[in-house]
Amino acid sequence: MKTIELTREMQKYSDSSRSKGKKIAFVPTMGYFHEGHIELMRQAKKMADCVVVSIYVNPTQFGPKEDLSRYPRDFDRDSERAKEVGVDVIFYPSNKEMYPEGYQTYVNVEDVTKNLCGLSRPGHFCGVTTVCAKLFNIVKPHIAVFGKKDYQQYVTIKRMVADLNMDLEIIGLPTVREADGLAMSSRNVYLKENERPSALTLIDSLRLAQKLYDQGERKASTIISQVEKFISQSPYTDIDYVKICDPETMRDIEKIRDSALIALAVKVAQTRLIDNHAFGELI
Ligand code: AMP
């Protein structure tokens, strides 16, 4: 496995792989790997001849009061794990490499970023789409693999790729969970032992929502208020949002007709966690 830090070198590697007819799969990450990341790499490996994983904690997607400086990092451990899965290249650029002096270009996807995390994290999705557009130009993949745990991110990237005629396919894979149901996240390391039961209210409340749906409830506001009540009963929880929306437009819906996504963001003590569930699917 190679580690590449320079954009020019990464582009050359990809040009050379492409000229040999190899299919390149790309997994963008911020590192501090857990099983969710590893699963994306395993699936990417099955879909292509060459797997490139980027590790880059992208400053433009963090708000000024967010956890950029304390975001967990462990390059050596990440590198070992990627090697075990058979990753071909880790792209590991510096901030200077990604945003050199004079940098001033940003990609903004409009409607699908307005709701959910877009409401509470202004500028976040612009940072995400900008860095992904740059990474796609650097890695030149045929396919890029994303987790549906960050569902709005997945939809936003798909929109950007379609709207800007980017020549790659975006694949979305299901959320990988801990044995107790907690969605895996690099941020789970922030959780103290006594906060973990409160973190489980996210998945438990999604299960409650599915139960209400199974009983025939289709009114979004009824499901949302039950979910909010359930989460609020646990200590340390501070709900950012609970929303039921159209899984393509990300707009709120009042009555669940065909497909619908319930998405939530909850602060558990100091840790902001997100999760989601599509009605009709198994959790
Ligand atoms: P991150 O390093 O958190 O930016 O995540 C990198 C990629 O891994 C994104 O596509 C995420 O959606 C995906 N991912 C993060 N957590 C999970 C999970 N628990 N299951 C599946 N994919 C995940």
GROMACS .gro file of C-alpha atoms and ligand atoms in nm:
model
  306
    1MET     CA    1   0.000   0.000   0.000
    2LYS     CA    2   0.121   0.346  -0.094
    3THR     CA    3   0.070   0.670   0.096
    4ILE     CA    4   0.051   0.974  -0.129
    5GLU     CA    5   0.055   1.327   0.013
    6LEU     CA    6   0.079   1.539  -0.302
    7THR     CA    7  -0.211   1.609  -0.537
    8ARG     CA    8   0.006   1.597  -0.849
    9GLU     CA    9   0.143   1.258  -0.752
   10MET     CA   10  -0.208   1.125  -0.680
   11GLN     CA   11  -0.330   1.247  -1.020
   12LYS     CA   12  -0.036   1.081  -1.192
   13TYR     CA   13  -0.101   0.753  -1.012
   14SER     CA   14  -0.469   0.762  -1.117
   15ASP     CA   15  -0.384   0.856  -1.477
   16SER     CA   16  -0.148   0.562  -1.494
   17SER     CA   17  -0.404   0.319  -1.340
   18ARG     CA   18  -0.670   0.443  -1.581
   19SER     CA   19  -0.441   0.402  -1.880
   20LYS     CA   20  -0.392   0.038  -1.779
   21GLY     CA   21  -0.772  -0.006  -1.787
   22LYS     CA   22  -0.807  -0.031  -1.409
   23LYS     CA   23  -1.129   0.070  -1.238
   24ILE     CA   24  -1.068   0.304  -0.943
   25ALA     CA   25  -1.294   0.309  -0.636
   26PHE     CA   26  -1.259   0.594  -0.390
   27VAL     CA   27  -1.356   0.617  -0.023
   28PRO     CA   28  -1.325   0.970   0.118
   29THR     CA   29  -1.288   0.980   0.499
   30MET     CA   30  -1.169   1.195   0.785
   31GLY     CA   31  -0.984   0.898   0.932
   32TYR     CA   32  -0.993   0.743   1.280
   33PHE     CA   33  -1.136   0.432   1.121
   34HIS     CA   34  -1.410   0.218   1.265
   35GLU     CA   35  -1.590  -0.079   1.117
   36GLY     CA   36  -1.819   0.153   0.914
   37HIS     CA   37  -1.519   0.292   0.724
   38ILE     CA   38  -1.367  -0.054   0.687
   39GLU     CA   39  -1.689  -0.193   0.541
   40LEU     CA   40  -1.692   0.083   0.278
   41MET     CA   41  -1.335  -0.016   0.184
   42ARG     CA   42  -1.426  -0.388   0.167
   43GLN     CA   43  -1.719  -0.316  -0.062
   44ALA     CA   44  -1.510  -0.077  -0.272
   45LYS     CA   45  -1.253  -0.354  -0.316
   46LYS     CA   46  -1.521  -0.583  -0.456
   47MET     CA   47  -1.634  -0.319  -0.704
   48ALA     CA   48  -1.300  -0.210  -0.854
   49ASP     CA   49  -0.940  -0.302  -0.933
   50CYS     CA   50  -0.784  -0.028  -0.727
   51VAL     CA   51  -0.906   0.130  -0.401
   52VAL     CA   52  -0.800   0.478  -0.294
   53VAL     CA   53  -0.893   0.603   0.053
   54SER     CA   54  -0.842   0.964   0.152
   55ILE     CA   55  -0.778   1.069   0.510
   56TYR     CA   56  -0.834   1.440   0.547
   57VAL     CA   57  -0.997   1.631   0.831
   58ASN     CA   58  -1.141   1.904   0.615
   59PRO     CA   59  -1.144   2.239   0.801
   60THR     CA   60  -1.399   2.404   0.568
   61GLN     CA   61  -1.677   2.170   0.680
   62PHE     CA   62  -1.640   2.256   1.050
   63GLY     CA   63  -1.812   2.556   1.206
   64PRO     CA   64  -1.610   2.793   1.426
   65LYS     CA   65  -1.752   2.639   1.746
   66GLU     CA   66  -1.720   2.279   1.632
   67ASP     CA   67  -1.470   2.004   1.715
   68LEU     CA   68  -1.206   2.051   1.440
   69SER     CA   69  -0.910   2.085   1.677
   70ARG     CA   70  -1.006   1.786   1.893
   71TYR     CA   71  -1.129   1.560   1.611
   72PRO     CA   72  -0.968   1.217   1.680
   73ARG     CA   73  -0.674   1.119   1.461
   74ASP     CA   74  -0.446   0.813   1.442
   75PHE     CA   75  -0.278   0.784   1.105
   76ASP     CA   76  -0.061   0.483   1.193
   77ARG     CA   77  -0.350   0.272   1.313
   78ASP     CA   78  -0.566   0.378   1.015
   79SER     CA   79  -0.286   0.289   0.780
   80GLU     CA   80  -0.250  -0.061   0.929
   81ARG     CA   81  -0.622  -0.128   0.905
   82ALA     CA   82  -0.647  -0.004   0.546
   83LYS     CA   83  -0.354  -0.228   0.451
   84GLU     CA   84  -0.527  -0.532   0.605
   85VAL     CA   85  -0.835  -0.470   0.389
   86GLY     CA   86  -0.622  -0.446   0.075
   87VAL     CA   87  -0.645  -0.072   0.008
   88ASP     CA   88  -0.400   0.031  -0.265
   89VAL     CA   89  -0.343   0.397  -0.183
   90ILE     CA   90  -0.404   0.628   0.110
   91PHE     CA   91  -0.425   0.987  -0.006
   92TYR     CA   92  -0.318   1.198   0.292
   93PRO     CA   93  -0.289   1.563   0.194
   94SER     CA   94  -0.201   1.857   0.419
   95ASN     CA   95  -0.417   2.168   0.456
   96LYS     CA   96  -0.160   2.360   0.254
   97GLU     CA   97  -0.192   2.107  -0.027
   98MET     CA   98  -0.573   2.128  -0.029
   99TYR     CA   99  -0.621   2.500   0.038
  100PRO     CA  100  -0.304   2.684  -0.064
  101GLU     CA  101  -0.277   3.059  -0.017
  102GLY     CA  102  -0.515   3.244  -0.248
  103TYR     CA  103  -0.772   2.963  -0.248
  104GLN     CA  104  -1.121   3.105  -0.322
  105THR     CA  105  -1.345   2.853  -0.498
  106TYR     CA  106  -1.642   2.680  -0.334
  107VAL     CA  107  -1.915   2.445  -0.456
  108ASN     CA  108  -2.264   2.504  -0.323
  109VAL     CA  109  -2.552   2.260  -0.369
  110GLU     CA  110  -2.870   2.454  -0.298
  111ASP     CA  111  -3.198   2.293  -0.196
  112VAL     CA  112  -3.103   1.955  -0.050
  113THR     CA  113  -2.860   2.120   0.194
  114LYS     CA  114  -3.116   2.362   0.338
  115ASN     CA  115  -3.292   2.130   0.584
  116LEU     CA  116  -3.168   1.899   0.865
  117CYS     CA  117  -2.794   1.945   0.933
  118GLY     CA  118  -2.792   2.243   0.694
  119LEU     CA  119  -3.007   2.434   0.946
  120SER     CA  120  -2.781   2.380   1.244
  121ARG     CA  121  -2.444   2.366   1.066
  122PRO     CA  122  -2.437   2.661   0.824
  123GLY     CA  123  -2.160   2.622   0.569
  124HIS     CA  124  -2.103   2.256   0.654
  125PHE     CA  125  -2.229   2.112   0.327
  126CYS     CA  126  -2.049   2.374   0.122
  127GLY     CA  127  -1.727   2.252   0.286
  128VAL     CA  128  -1.820   1.890   0.214
  129THR     CA  129  -1.908   1.945  -0.152
  130THR     CA  130  -1.603   2.163  -0.209
  131VAL     CA  131  -1.363   1.908  -0.065
  132CYS     CA  132  -1.532   1.618  -0.246
  133ALA     CA  133  -1.523   1.803  -0.579
  134LYS     CA  134  -1.152   1.865  -0.525
  135LEU     CA  135  -1.087   1.506  -0.418
  136PHE     CA  136  -1.276   1.372  -0.721
  137ASN     CA  137  -1.053   1.584  -0.946
  138ILE     CA  138  -0.742   1.462  -0.768
  139VAL     CA  139  -0.825   1.090  -0.734
  140LYS     CA  140  -1.018   1.063  -1.063
  141PRO     CA  141  -1.224   0.764  -0.948
  142HIS     CA  142  -1.479   0.569  -1.152
  143ILE     CA  143  -1.687   0.518  -0.839
  144ALA     CA  144  -1.695   0.681  -0.494
  145VAL     CA  145  -1.845   0.507  -0.194
  146PHE     CA  146  -2.033   0.687   0.084
  147GLY     CA  147  -2.217   0.573   0.397
  148LYS     CA  148  -2.589   0.632   0.431
  149LYS     CA  149  -2.535   0.713   0.797
  150ASP     CA  150  -2.468   1.062   0.666
  151TYR     CA  151  -2.773   1.043   0.442
  152GLN     CA  152  -2.802   1.413   0.359
  153GLN     CA  153  -2.434   1.417   0.265
  154TYR     CA  154  -2.488   1.120   0.033
  155VAL     CA  155  -2.785   1.289  -0.137
  156THR     CA  156  -2.595   1.617  -0.166
  157ILE     CA  157  -2.292   1.455  -0.329
  158LYS     CA  158  -2.515   1.267  -0.574
  159ARG     CA  159  -2.684   1.599  -0.662
  160MET     CA  160  -2.349   1.772  -0.715
  161VAL     CA  161  -2.219   1.492  -0.937
  162ALA     CA  162  -2.535   1.498  -1.150
  163ASP     CA  163  -2.556   1.878  -1.170
  164LEU     CA  164  -2.189   1.931  -1.255
  165ASN     CA  165  -2.169   1.635  -1.496
  166MET     CA  166  -1.891   1.475  -1.297
  167ASP     CA  167  -1.790   1.150  -1.459
  168LEU     CA  168  -1.821   0.907  -1.170
  169GLU     CA  169  -2.082   0.697  -0.996
  170ILE     CA  170  -2.180   0.753  -0.631
  171ILE     CA  171  -2.258   0.440  -0.430
  172GLY     CA  172  -2.437   0.456  -0.093
  173LEU     CA  173  -2.397   0.176   0.161
  174PRO     CA  174  -2.598   0.096   0.476
  175THR     CA  175  -2.504   0.217   0.823
  176VAL     CA  176  -2.277  -0.013   1.021
  177ARG     CA  177  -2.373  -0.036   1.388
  178GLU     CA  178  -2.223  -0.148   1.717
  179ALA     CA  179  -2.372  -0.466   1.869
  180ASP     CA  180  -2.602  -0.247   2.080
  181GLY     CA  181  -2.729  -0.061   1.772
  182LEU     CA  182  -2.533   0.264   1.810
  183ALA     CA  183  -2.433   0.387   1.464
  184MET     CA  184  -2.055   0.372   1.438
  185SER     CA  185  -1.888   0.712   1.430
  186SER     CA  186  -1.540   0.845   1.494
  187ARG     CA  187  -1.708   1.082   1.741
  188ASN     CA  188  -1.830   0.792   1.960
  189VAL     CA  189  -1.492   0.802   2.138
  190TYR     CA  190  -1.602   1.131   2.295
  191LEU     CA  191  -1.883   0.951   2.481
  192LYS     CA  192  -1.821   0.878   2.847
  193GLU     CA  193  -1.944   0.545   2.983
  194ASN     CA  194  -2.233   0.704   3.171
  195GLU     CA  195  -2.345   0.886   2.852
  196ARG     CA  196  -2.367   0.578   2.635
  197PRO     CA  197  -2.719   0.471   2.741
  198SER     CA  198  -2.833   0.820   2.635
  199ALA     CA  199  -2.657   0.777   2.299
  200LEU     CA  200  -2.864   0.462   2.247
  201THR     CA  201  -3.183   0.670   2.250
  202LEU     CA  202  -3.107   0.756   1.886
  203ILE     CA  203  -3.142   0.399   1.758
  204ASP     CA  204  -3.411   0.312   2.013
  205SER     CA  205  -3.618   0.610   1.904
  206LEU     CA  206  -3.580   0.510   1.538
  207ARG     CA  207  -3.707   0.164   1.634
  208LEU     CA  208  -3.998   0.330   1.813
  209ALA     CA  209  -4.073   0.530   1.497
  210GLN     CA  210  -4.073   0.212   1.289
  211LYS     CA  211  -4.307   0.047   1.543
  212LEU     CA  212  -4.552   0.337   1.514
  213TYR     CA  213  -4.528   0.312   1.136
  214ASP     CA  214  -4.594  -0.063   1.154
  215GLN     CA  215  -4.904   0.011   1.364
  216GLY     CA  216  -5.031   0.226   1.078
  217GLU     CA  217  -4.927   0.576   1.190
  218ARG     CA  218  -4.851   0.797   0.890
  219LYS     CA  219  -4.870   1.147   1.038
  220ALA     CA  220  -4.514   1.279   1.062
  221SER     CA  221  -4.584   1.519   1.349
  222THR     CA  222  -4.725   1.238   1.565
  223ILE     CA  223  -4.420   1.017   1.512
  224ILE     CA  224  -4.183   1.311   1.564
  225SER     CA  225  -4.339   1.416   1.894
  226GLN     CA  226  -4.325   1.059   2.030
  227VAL     CA  227  -3.960   1.030   1.926
  228GLU     CA  228  -3.875   1.366   2.082
  229LYS     CA  229  -4.052   1.270   2.404
  230PHE     CA  230  -3.863   0.940   2.416
  231ILE     CA  231  -3.521   1.101   2.365
  232SER     CA  232  -3.585   1.388   2.608
  233GLN     CA  233  -3.655   1.143   2.889
  234SER     CA  234  -3.289   1.039   2.889
  235PRO     CA  235  -3.027   1.248   3.073
  236TYR     CA  236  -2.759   1.447   2.884
  237THR     CA  237  -2.970   1.463   2.566
  238ASP     CA  238  -3.032   1.786   2.381
  239ILE     CA  239  -3.226   1.741   2.055
  240ASP     CA  240  -3.103   1.941   1.758
  241TYR     CA  241  -3.370   1.806   1.521
  242VAL     CA  242  -3.603   1.516   1.456
  243LYS     CA  243  -3.743   1.533   1.103
  244ILE     CA  244  -3.932   1.317   0.859
  245CYS     CA  245  -3.845   1.409   0.505
  246ASP     CA  246  -3.850   1.306   0.144
  247PRO     CA  247  -3.533   1.099   0.089
  248GLU     CA  248  -3.453   1.274  -0.239
  249THR     CA  249  -3.544   1.638  -0.184
  250MET     CA  250  -3.480   1.636   0.193
  251ARG     CA  251  -3.793   1.848   0.235
  252ASP     CA  252  -4.014   1.791   0.541
  253ILE     CA  253  -4.323   1.583   0.476
  254GLU     CA  254  -4.644   1.585   0.676
  255LYS     CA  255  -4.792   1.256   0.571
  256ILE     CA  256  -4.585   0.949   0.492
  257ARG     CA  257  -4.702   0.812   0.159
  258ASP     CA  258  -4.434   0.622  -0.031
  259SER     CA  259  -4.079   0.636   0.095
  260ALA     CA  260  -3.975   0.859   0.382
  261LEU     CA  261  -3.667   0.910   0.591
  262ILE     CA  262  -3.664   0.991   0.959
  263ALA     CA  263  -3.342   1.170   1.049
  264LEU     CA  264  -3.222   1.297   1.382
  265ALA     CA  265  -2.939   1.487   1.541
  266VAL     CA  266  -2.896   1.482   1.917
  267LYS     CA  267  -2.629   1.624   2.139
  268VAL     CA  268  -2.540   1.376   2.412
  269ALA     CA  269  -2.345   1.580   2.666
  270GLN     CA  270  -2.072   1.732   2.445
  271THR     CA  271  -2.109   1.491   2.152
  272ARG     CA  272  -2.335   1.563   1.854
  273LEU     CA  273  -2.466   1.238   1.705
  274ILE     CA  274  -2.678   1.175   1.396
  275ASP     CA  275  -2.874   0.876   1.274
  276ASN     CA  276  -3.157   0.800   1.031
  277HIS     CA  277  -3.391   0.531   0.915
  278ALA     CA  278  -3.597   0.470   0.603
  279PHE     CA  279  -3.948   0.352   0.686
  280GLY     CA  280  -4.017   0.007   0.556
  281GLU     CA  281  -3.653  -0.105   0.596
  282LEU     CA  282  -3.519  -0.330   0.870
  283ILE     CA  283  -3.298  -0.164   1.129
  284AMP     P1  284  -1.614   1.033   0.806
  284AMP     O1  285  -1.476   0.984   0.827
  284AMP     O2  286  -1.696   1.037   0.931
  284AMP     O3  287  -1.622   1.159   0.724
  284AMP     O4  288  -1.686   0.923   0.716
  284AMP     C1  289  -1.632   0.878   0.595
  284AMP     C2  290  -1.734   0.794   0.524
  284AMP     O5  291  -1.772   0.685   0.606
  284AMP     C3  292  -1.863   0.870   0.491
  284AMP     O6  293  -1.911   0.828   0.364
  284AMP     C4  294  -1.957   0.825   0.600
  284AMP     O7  295  -2.094   0.831   0.564
  284AMP     C5  296  -1.913   0.681   0.617
  284AMP     N1  297  -1.953   0.629   0.749
  284AMP     C6  298  -1.931   0.688   0.869
  284AMP     N2  299  -1.987   0.614   0.966
  284AMP     C7  300  -2.047   0.508   0.906
  284AMP     C8  301  -2.122   0.397   0.951
  284AMP     N3  302  -2.147   0.377   1.079
  284AMP     N4  303  -2.167   0.308   0.860
  284AMP     C9  304  -2.142   0.326   0.729
  284AMP     N5  305  -2.072   0.428   0.679
  284AMP    C10  306  -2.025   0.518   0.766
   0.00000   0.00000   0.00000
